[in-house]
Structures are given as structure tokens and as C-alpha cells.
Amino acid sequence: MTGGPRVVLVGPMGSGKSTVGALLAQRLGAPYRDTDADIVAATGREISDIFVDDGEPHFRELEREAVRRAVAEHTGVLALGGGAILDEGTRTLLSGLPVAYLSMDVEEAVRRVGLGAARPLLAVNPRRQWRELMEARRHLYTEVARVVVATDDRTPEEVAQAVLDALELKDV
């Protein structure tokens, strides 16, 4: 395939998309882009503030456009927000792209992010809400992914190497 991102990372919040994405970009000698960072830059507001002030539907509109633009423009490593795959158009857009789903279990999520207040979808009973989010999303992550890479008990460097190996990419 010509054009488009070399790697697209999807997965739940805290799965390491940003950290692993930056490592992959460095190893591939390619630029890194994160659609959540694009939204923050475009709006001048944090994601959690958009959720609280404008609601999830408004955020999802911003996210849908950010993903569309990034897939059209970016040729490096692209990390998507955890809920980006909820949109059917986004899932269609990802079809045929080298998408890696970074998976993890709830205990790993707690260890990494603490499931804290900065995560608006996890404000009340975070463990239960994380499990419910994953039940609703896991099949969508799997649907868009060419490869699934478990991140539990792995360093970001090990996850990056596993993504390179699974997608049969060579670093520079």
C-alpha cells in the first residue's frame, strides 16, 4: 500500500499507544502523531474538559475528523484515542491499514493509569467501567487490527519490538 500511516495503534486508555508509538516512530525513522494530541492542539482544551463541558458526542465528532485527517495526511506512526474505533466510518477508514491493537487486562490498566480522575469515562467505579468499556470495544479493536500485541508485563521497548515483528517491519 502506498500512502497512509506505516503503523496505526489502537487500544484502551493506558495500553501504551503514545509511548510505544513514539518508540516505533523513532525505530522506523518516521514521524509520530496522536489524534488526541491533534484534538487538544486544535481546540486548545484538554480531552477531559471537552467531555465535561461539551459532552461525549461532541468529542466523538472532533475525534472522527481528527482521525480522518490524520489517516489522509500522515505517513508515519499514528496513535488513535481509545474510543476512536466506536465510529463505523473510522473502522472502515482503517480497513487495509497496518493496525496493531495493544491489548491489556484490567489489572495492568490499574497499575499503569490508576484509572484516575483524568479519565472522564472512568469517573465512577473505574474497574467496573473499564471492564464494561472493554466488553463493548474489544471486538471492535480486533475487527480493525491486523495484529494483536499483548502489553501486560512488557516494557514499552518489548511492545514496540513485538509490533515491528508482528507487522514484519524493519527498523532503521
PDB file of C-alpha atoms in Angstrom:
ATOM      1  CA  MET A   1       0.000   0.000   0.000  1.00  0.00           C
ATOM      2  CA  THR A   2       1.284   3.470  -0.800  1.00  0.00           C
ATOM      3  CA  GLY A   3       0.497   6.461   1.352  1.00  0.00           C
ATOM      4  CA  GLY A   4      -1.184   6.416   4.700  1.00  0.00           C
ATOM      5  CA  PRO A   5       0.358   5.612   8.059  1.00  0.00           C
ATOM      6  CA  ARG A   6       3.065   2.935   8.349  1.00  0.00           C
ATOM      7  CA  VAL A   7       1.538   1.789  11.652  1.00  0.00           C
ATOM      8  CA  VAL A   8      -1.733   2.661  13.385  1.00  0.00           C
ATOM      9  CA  LEU A   9      -2.031   1.857  17.089  1.00  0.00           C
ATOM     10  CA  VAL A  10      -5.402   1.215  18.727  1.00  0.00           C
ATOM     11  CA  GLY A  11      -6.313   0.005  22.181  1.00  0.00           C
ATOM     12  CA  PRO A  12      -7.739   1.067  25.516  1.00  0.00           C
ATOM     13  CA  MET A  13      -6.554   4.029  27.537  1.00  0.00           C
ATOM     14  CA  GLY A  14      -3.288   3.245  29.230  1.00  0.00           C
ATOM     15  CA  SER A  15      -2.269   0.485  26.831  1.00  0.00           C
ATOM     16  CA  GLY A  16       0.830   2.441  25.867  1.00  0.00           C
ATOM     17  CA  LYS A  17      -0.182   3.760  22.454  1.00  0.00           C
ATOM     18  CA  SER A  18       1.592   7.103  22.943  1.00  0.00           C
ATOM     19  CA  THR A  19       4.774   5.687  24.467  1.00  0.00           C
ATOM     20  CA  VAL A  20       5.016   2.739  22.078  1.00  0.00           C
ATOM     21  CA  GLY A  21       4.058   4.954  19.144  1.00  0.00           C
ATOM     22  CA  ALA A  22       6.913   7.358  19.827  1.00  0.00           C
ATOM     23  CA  LEU A  23       9.347   4.421  20.143  1.00  0.00           C
ATOM     24  CA  LEU A  24       8.096   2.872  16.893  1.00  0.00           C
ATOM     25  CA  ALA A  25       8.426   6.190  15.073  1.00  0.00           C
ATOM     26  CA  GLN A  26      11.996   6.552  16.295  1.00  0.00           C
ATOM     27  CA  ARG A  27      12.881   2.985  15.304  1.00  0.00           C
ATOM     28  CA  LEU A  28      11.263   3.365  11.866  1.00  0.00           C
ATOM     29  CA  GLY A  29      12.754   6.816  11.261  1.00  0.00           C
ATOM     30  CA  ALA A  30       9.211   8.105  10.769  1.00  0.00           C
ATOM     31  CA  PRO A  31       7.126  10.897  12.286  1.00  0.00           C
ATOM     32  CA  TYR A  32       4.756  10.215  15.175  1.00  0.00           C
ATOM     33  CA  ARG A  33       1.215  11.579  15.509  1.00  0.00           C
ATOM     34  CA  ASP A  34      -1.503  11.147  18.139  1.00  0.00           C
ATOM     35  CA  THR A  35      -5.102  12.093  17.309  1.00  0.00           C
ATOM     36  CA  ASP A  36      -5.845  13.035  20.934  1.00  0.00           C
ATOM     37  CA  ALA A  37      -2.922  15.489  20.803  1.00  0.00           C
ATOM     38  CA  ASP A  38      -4.308  16.811  17.489  1.00  0.00           C
ATOM     39  CA  ILE A  39      -7.666  17.499  19.177  1.00  0.00           C
ATOM     40  CA  VAL A  40      -6.013  19.257  22.125  1.00  0.00           C
ATOM     41  CA  ALA A  41      -3.911  21.370  19.747  1.00  0.00           C
ATOM     42  CA  ALA A  42      -6.896  22.262  17.547  1.00  0.00           C
ATOM     43  CA  THR A  43      -9.230  23.180  20.404  1.00  0.00           C
ATOM     44  CA  GLY A  44      -6.764  24.478  22.976  1.00  0.00           C
ATOM     45  CA  ARG A  45      -8.570  22.314  25.552  1.00  0.00           C
ATOM     46  CA  GLU A  46      -7.858  19.067  27.339  1.00  0.00           C
ATOM     47  CA  ILE A  47      -9.881  15.992  26.319  1.00  0.00           C
ATOM     48  CA  SER A  48     -11.403  15.708  29.806  1.00  0.00           C
ATOM     49  CA  ASP A  49     -12.597  19.339  29.597  1.00  0.00           C
ATOM     50  CA  ILE A  50     -14.258  18.709  26.232  1.00  0.00           C
ATOM     51  CA  PHE A  51     -16.049  15.666  27.679  1.00  0.00           C
ATOM     52  CA  VAL A  52     -17.265  17.567  30.747  1.00  0.00           C
ATOM     53  CA  ASP A  53     -18.163  20.870  29.051  1.00  0.00           C
ATOM     54  CA  ASP A  54     -19.452  19.699  25.660  1.00  0.00           C
ATOM     55  CA  GLY A  55     -20.273  16.014  26.148  1.00  0.00           C
ATOM     56  CA  GLU A  56     -19.025  12.797  24.615  1.00  0.00           C
ATOM     57  CA  PRO A  57     -20.968  13.155  21.307  1.00  0.00           C
ATOM     58  CA  HIS A  58     -19.194  16.453  20.564  1.00  0.00           C
ATOM     59  CA  PHE A  59     -15.833  14.938  21.435  1.00  0.00           C
ATOM     60  CA  ARG A  60     -16.525  11.955  19.146  1.00  0.00           C
ATOM     61  CA  GLU A  61     -17.240  14.369  16.251  1.00  0.00           C
ATOM     62  CA  LEU A  62     -13.887  16.066  16.851  1.00  0.00           C
ATOM     63  CA  GLU A  63     -12.212  12.676  17.095  1.00  0.00           C
ATOM     64  CA  ARG A  64     -13.790  11.367  13.880  1.00  0.00           C
ATOM     65  CA  GLU A  65     -12.485  14.394  11.963  1.00  0.00           C
ATOM     66  CA  ALA A  66      -9.040  14.192  13.587  1.00  0.00           C
ATOM     67  CA  VAL A  67      -8.698  10.526  12.599  1.00  0.00           C
ATOM     68  CA  ARG A  68      -9.917  11.174   9.050  1.00  0.00           C
ATOM     69  CA  ARG A  69      -7.421  13.998   8.618  1.00  0.00           C
ATOM     70  CA  ALA A  70      -4.521  12.065  10.171  1.00  0.00           C
ATOM     71  CA  VAL A  71      -5.090   8.949   8.056  1.00  0.00           C
ATOM     72  CA  ALA A  72      -5.192  11.113   4.915  1.00  0.00           C
ATOM     73  CA  GLU A  73      -2.112  13.196   5.777  1.00  0.00           C
ATOM     74  CA  HIS A  74       0.208  11.155   7.980  1.00  0.00           C
ATOM     75  CA  THR A  75       2.763   8.658   6.698  1.00  0.00           C
ATOM     76  CA  GLY A  76       4.426   7.643   9.977  1.00  0.00           C
ATOM     77  CA  VAL A  77       3.176   6.072  13.193  1.00  0.00           C
ATOM     78  CA  LEU A  78      -0.331   7.089  14.245  1.00  0.00           C
ATOM     79  CA  ALA A  79      -1.924   6.515  17.667  1.00  0.00           C
ATOM     80  CA  LEU A  80      -5.714   6.769  17.991  1.00  0.00           C
ATOM     81  CA  GLY A  81      -7.701   7.596  21.111  1.00  0.00           C
ATOM     82  CA  GLY A  82      -9.178   4.616  22.914  1.00  0.00           C
ATOM     83  CA  GLY A  83     -12.730   5.209  21.674  1.00  0.00           C
ATOM     84  CA  ALA A  84     -11.949   6.148  18.063  1.00  0.00           C
ATOM     85  CA  ILE A  85     -12.933   2.680  16.858  1.00  0.00           C
ATOM     86  CA  LEU A  86     -16.511   3.199  18.067  1.00  0.00           C
ATOM     87  CA  ASP A  87     -17.233   5.099  14.848  1.00  0.00           C
ATOM     88  CA  GLU A  88     -18.169   2.850  11.922  1.00  0.00           C
ATOM     89  CA  GLY A  89     -16.671   5.304   9.415  1.00  0.00           C
ATOM     90  CA  THR A  90     -13.376   5.233  11.293  1.00  0.00           C
ATOM     91  CA  ARG A  91     -13.358   1.438  11.291  1.00  0.00           C
ATOM     92  CA  THR A  92     -13.952   1.480   7.523  1.00  0.00           C
ATOM     93  CA  LEU A  93     -11.156   4.025   7.103  1.00  0.00           C
ATOM     94  CA  LEU A  94      -8.753   1.714   8.973  1.00  0.00           C
ATOM     95  CA  SER A  95      -9.584  -1.247   6.759  1.00  0.00           C
ATOM     96  CA  GLY A  96      -6.464  -2.435   4.965  1.00  0.00           C
ATOM     97  CA  LEU A  97      -4.095  -0.325   7.080  1.00  0.00           C
ATOM     98  CA  PRO A  98      -1.347  -1.845   9.267  1.00  0.00           C
ATOM     99  CA  VAL A  99      -3.271  -1.583  12.548  1.00  0.00           C
ATOM    100  CA  ALA A 100      -1.890  -3.019  15.789  1.00  0.00           C
ATOM    101  CA  TYR A 101      -4.222  -3.479  18.758  1.00  0.00           C
ATOM    102  CA  LEU A 102      -2.332  -3.060  22.038  1.00  0.00           C
ATOM    103  CA  SER A 103      -4.277  -5.211  24.481  1.00  0.00           C
ATOM    104  CA  MET A 104      -4.111  -5.401  28.278  1.00  0.00           C
ATOM    105  CA  ASP A 105      -6.149  -6.650  31.202  1.00  0.00           C
ATOM    106  CA  VAL A 106      -7.785  -4.563  33.928  1.00  0.00           C
ATOM    107  CA  GLU A 107      -5.046  -5.248  36.488  1.00  0.00           C
ATOM    108  CA  GLU A 108      -2.451  -3.864  34.080  1.00  0.00           C
ATOM    109  CA  ALA A 109      -4.683  -0.827  33.453  1.00  0.00           C
ATOM    110  CA  VAL A 110      -4.900  -0.161  37.184  1.00  0.00           C
ATOM    111  CA  ARG A 111      -1.134  -0.496  37.542  1.00  0.00           C
ATOM    112  CA  ARG A 112      -0.414   1.857  34.640  1.00  0.00           C
ATOM    113  CA  VAL A 113      -3.028   4.578  34.917  1.00  0.00           C
ATOM    114  CA  GLY A 114      -4.556   4.037  38.294  1.00  0.00           C
ATOM    115  CA  LEU A 115      -7.852   4.555  36.474  1.00  0.00           C
ATOM    116  CA  GLY A 116      -7.870   8.082  37.842  1.00  0.00           C
ATOM    117  CA  ALA A 117      -9.890  11.254  37.517  1.00  0.00           C
ATOM    118  CA  ALA A 118      -8.206  12.411  34.311  1.00  0.00           C
ATOM    119  CA  ARG A 119     -10.126   9.651  32.512  1.00  0.00           C
ATOM    120  CA  PRO A 120     -13.675  11.015  32.131  1.00  0.00           C
ATOM    121  CA  LEU A 121     -15.229   7.698  31.135  1.00  0.00           C
ATOM    122  CA  LEU A 122     -13.935   6.087  34.327  1.00  0.00           C
ATOM    123  CA  ALA A 123     -15.045   8.654  36.900  1.00  0.00           C
ATOM    124  CA  VAL A 124     -17.262   6.315  38.961  1.00  0.00           C
ATOM    125  CA  ASN A 125     -16.264   2.721  39.849  1.00  0.00           C
ATOM    126  CA  PRO A 126     -13.312   2.705  37.430  1.00  0.00           C
ATOM    127  CA  ARG A 127     -12.609  -1.044  37.455  1.00  0.00           C
ATOM    128  CA  ARG A 128     -16.193  -1.938  36.555  1.00  0.00           C
ATOM    129  CA  GLN A 129     -16.396   0.834  33.972  1.00  0.00           C
ATOM    130  CA  TRP A 130     -13.083  -0.222  32.407  1.00  0.00           C
ATOM    131  CA  ARG A 131     -14.352  -3.802  32.116  1.00  0.00           C
ATOM    132  CA  GLU A 132     -17.622  -2.583  30.583  1.00  0.00           C
ATOM    133  CA  LEU A 133     -15.767  -0.371  28.116  1.00  0.00           C
ATOM    134  CA  MET A 134     -13.589  -3.306  27.105  1.00  0.00           C
ATOM    135  CA  GLU A 135     -16.579  -5.619  26.701  1.00  0.00           C
ATOM    136  CA  ALA A 136     -18.102  -3.045  24.348  1.00  0.00           C
ATOM    137  CA  ARG A 137     -14.873  -2.299  22.471  1.00  0.00           C
ATOM    138  CA  ARG A 138     -12.693  -5.423  22.399  1.00  0.00           C
ATOM    139  CA  HIS A 139     -14.388  -6.896  19.322  1.00  0.00           C
ATOM    140  CA  LEU A 140     -14.044  -3.524  17.534  1.00  0.00           C
ATOM    141  CA  TYR A 141     -10.316  -3.329  18.285  1.00  0.00           C
ATOM    142  CA  THR A 142      -9.947  -6.875  16.999  1.00  0.00           C
ATOM    143  CA  GLU A 143     -12.051  -6.088  13.912  1.00  0.00           C
ATOM    144  CA  VAL A 144      -9.760  -3.265  12.757  1.00  0.00           C
ATOM    145  CA  ALA A 145      -6.460  -4.858  13.792  1.00  0.00           C
ATOM    146  CA  ARG A 146      -4.121  -6.731  11.544  1.00  0.00           C
ATOM    147  CA  VAL A 147      -2.211  -7.850  14.665  1.00  0.00           C
ATOM    148  CA  VAL A 148      -2.901  -8.014  18.397  1.00  0.00           C
ATOM    149  CA  VAL A 149       0.009  -7.376  20.757  1.00  0.00           C
ATOM    150  CA  ALA A 150      -0.439  -8.042  24.482  1.00  0.00           C
ATOM    151  CA  THR A 151       1.230  -5.369  26.594  1.00  0.00           C
ATOM    152  CA  ASP A 152       0.820  -6.992  30.019  1.00  0.00           C
ATOM    153  CA  ASP A 153       4.128  -7.340  31.898  1.00  0.00           C
ATOM    154  CA  ARG A 154       6.105  -5.959  28.943  1.00  0.00           C
ATOM    155  CA  THR A 155       8.249  -2.859  28.694  1.00  0.00           C
ATOM    156  CA  PRO A 156       7.396  -0.289  26.012  1.00  0.00           C
ATOM    157  CA  GLU A 157      10.535  -1.397  24.142  1.00  0.00           C
ATOM    158  CA  GLU A 158       9.358  -5.022  24.184  1.00  0.00           C
ATOM    159  CA  VAL A 159       5.905  -4.000  22.936  1.00  0.00           C
ATOM    160  CA  ALA A 160       7.430  -1.878  20.158  1.00  0.00           C
ATOM    161  CA  GLN A 161       9.575  -4.828  19.062  1.00  0.00           C
ATOM    162  CA  ALA A 162       6.554  -7.140  19.141  1.00  0.00           C
ATOM    163  CA  VAL A 163       4.611  -4.707  16.909  1.00  0.00           C
ATOM    164  CA  LEU A 164       7.526  -4.494  14.452  1.00  0.00           C
ATOM    165  CA  ASP A 165       7.809  -8.290  14.386  1.00  0.00           C
ATOM    166  CA  ALA A 166       4.066  -8.885  14.042  1.00  0.00           C
ATOM    167  CA  LEU A 167       3.735  -6.376  11.178  1.00  0.00           C
ATOM    168  CA  GLU A 168       7.025  -7.595   9.653  1.00  0.00           C
ATOM    169  CA  LEU A 169       8.548  -4.110   9.696  1.00  0.00           C
ATOM    170  CA  LYS A 170      12.273  -3.396   9.879  1.00  0.00           C
ATOM    171  CA  ASP A 171      13.658  -0.568  11.963  1.00  0.00           C
ATOM    172  CA  VAL A 172      16.249   1.838  10.552  1.00  0.00           C
TER     173      VAL A 172
END
